[in-house]
């Protein structure tokens, strides 16, 4: 049985290409990944977006473990942005895996992931979607770090 989540899907669709990072947050196992990686992904493909233009990075998957390092994550995503004239959609799932324990504990240490997300945001041909579920990631500090360019859904 599939739960459609039409209301949440419509929220993502209405915010496409708005120049902001779309942040999908919620408790564990509530369907954030399914919404983004299945429902929204399928919507984009059905709307004519080539699958190569949808970059998915599930950071909780061992196949993507090296990308929990923000520098490697940024390099990986940049390597997929092959045509500056094409629009790309970047999905980063469980983004909190790219935040170190030290960054979480110490408010004086900048969270490197935020720099990666802001760097992607500056690219006009990239639309960024992120999921996360831990308390640091859910904090309102993320909105400050995105300097008004993020949005909760």
XYZ file of C-alpha atoms in Angstrom:
153
model
C 0.000 0.000 0.000
C 1.371 3.393 -0.986
C 0.645 6.523 0.988
C 0.525 9.303 -1.584
C 1.453 12.295 0.599
C -0.092 14.625 -1.991
C -0.089 17.623 0.337
C 3.649 17.356 0.944
C 4.374 16.609 -2.697
C 2.431 19.713 -3.743
C 4.458 21.782 -1.261
C 7.683 20.630 -2.894
C 6.323 21.218 -6.387
C 5.170 24.729 -5.511
C 8.652 25.598 -4.255
C 10.638 24.217 -7.170
C 13.334 26.502 -8.536
C 12.586 29.223 -5.979
C 16.268 29.899 -5.221
C 16.012 28.326 -1.765
C 17.107 25.051 -0.247
C 14.096 22.878 0.451
C 14.543 21.164 3.809
C 12.287 18.199 4.559
C 12.455 17.429 8.265
C 10.611 15.141 10.615
C 10.921 12.269 13.008
C 12.604 9.032 11.957
C 10.640 6.739 9.655
C 7.945 9.301 8.762
C 8.453 9.105 4.992
C 10.874 11.935 4.185
C 13.014 9.749 1.948
C 10.033 8.199 0.215
C 8.560 11.629 -0.474
C 11.767 12.920 -2.019
C 13.380 9.861 -3.623
C 10.200 8.281 -4.967
C 7.219 10.608 -5.197
C 9.033 13.831 -6.081
C 11.629 12.001 -8.191
C 8.834 10.352 -10.200
C 7.097 13.716 -10.588
C 10.272 15.270 -12.024
C 10.822 12.399 -14.467
C 7.184 12.495 -15.584
C 7.591 16.262 -16.075
C 10.437 15.659 -18.525
C 13.498 16.039 -16.296
C 16.201 13.591 -17.478
C 17.137 11.102 -14.764
C 20.810 12.114 -15.138
C 19.774 15.596 -13.975
C 18.469 14.273 -10.657
C 21.413 13.726 -8.330
C 20.526 11.582 -5.328
C 22.858 11.179 -2.363
C 21.499 8.942 0.416
C 24.096 9.571 3.115
C 22.820 6.705 5.278
C 23.720 4.206 2.520
C 27.144 2.557 2.884
C 27.705 2.981 -0.866
C 27.744 6.747 -0.248
C 29.685 6.744 3.051
C 32.616 8.696 1.609
C 30.252 11.599 0.898
C 29.578 12.179 4.567
C 32.730 14.275 4.252
C 31.369 17.652 3.061
C 34.329 18.290 0.752
C 33.870 14.959 -1.020
C 30.116 15.495 -1.145
C 30.586 18.835 -2.887
C 33.126 17.393 -5.339
C 30.801 14.479 -6.149
C 27.822 16.720 -6.819
C 29.929 19.153 -8.875
C 31.157 16.233 -11.001
C 27.534 15.473 -11.902
C 26.804 19.049 -13.005
C 28.134 18.496 -16.507
C 26.138 21.033 -18.533
C 25.720 24.597 -17.231
C 22.712 25.052 -19.532
C 20.814 22.149 -17.929
C 18.786 22.300 -14.693
C 19.858 19.845 -11.985
C 17.969 18.674 -8.919
C 20.094 17.600 -5.959
C 18.567 15.368 -3.270
C 20.648 14.858 -0.121
C 19.039 12.352 2.230
C 19.860 12.185 5.939
C 22.105 15.228 5.734
C 22.943 15.003 9.434
C 25.384 12.199 8.505
C 27.609 14.936 7.023
C 27.756 16.806 10.346
C 30.455 15.600 12.746
C 29.921 14.998 16.451
C 32.373 17.793 17.163
C 30.372 20.209 15.007
C 27.198 19.177 16.817
C 28.681 19.605 20.287
C 30.540 22.859 19.803
C 28.580 25.879 18.561
C 31.869 27.677 17.805
C 32.794 25.160 15.121
C 31.204 25.978 11.763
C 29.195 23.171 10.220
C 30.924 22.437 6.924
C 27.787 20.976 5.357
C 26.158 24.415 5.474
C 28.993 25.781 3.337
C 28.419 23.004 0.803
C 24.694 23.743 0.661
C 25.274 27.471 0.309
C 27.787 26.777 -2.475
C 25.207 24.725 -4.355
C 22.629 27.411 -3.785
C 24.804 29.919 -5.617
C 24.634 27.830 -8.785
C 21.720 29.092 -10.848
C 21.132 25.731 -12.527
C 20.847 23.735 -9.284
C 17.763 23.178 -7.134
C 18.575 21.604 -3.744
C 16.421 19.343 -1.543
C 17.613 17.980 1.789
C 16.182 15.629 4.400
C 17.291 15.324 8.003
C 16.051 14.100 11.324
C 18.357 14.827 14.250
C 17.990 17.654 16.735
C 20.962 19.676 15.458
C 19.710 19.501 11.919
C 16.178 20.365 12.975
C 17.277 23.422 14.906
C 16.401 26.888 13.711
C 20.156 27.493 13.354
C 19.945 25.893 9.932
C 17.800 28.774 8.736
C 20.383 31.270 9.965
C 23.148 29.335 8.230
C 21.238 29.417 4.948
C 20.854 33.165 5.425
C 17.133 33.165 4.670
C 17.527 30.883 1.660
C 16.162 27.689 3.210
C 12.664 26.512 3.857
C 11.060 23.946 6.097
C 8.388 21.653 4.726
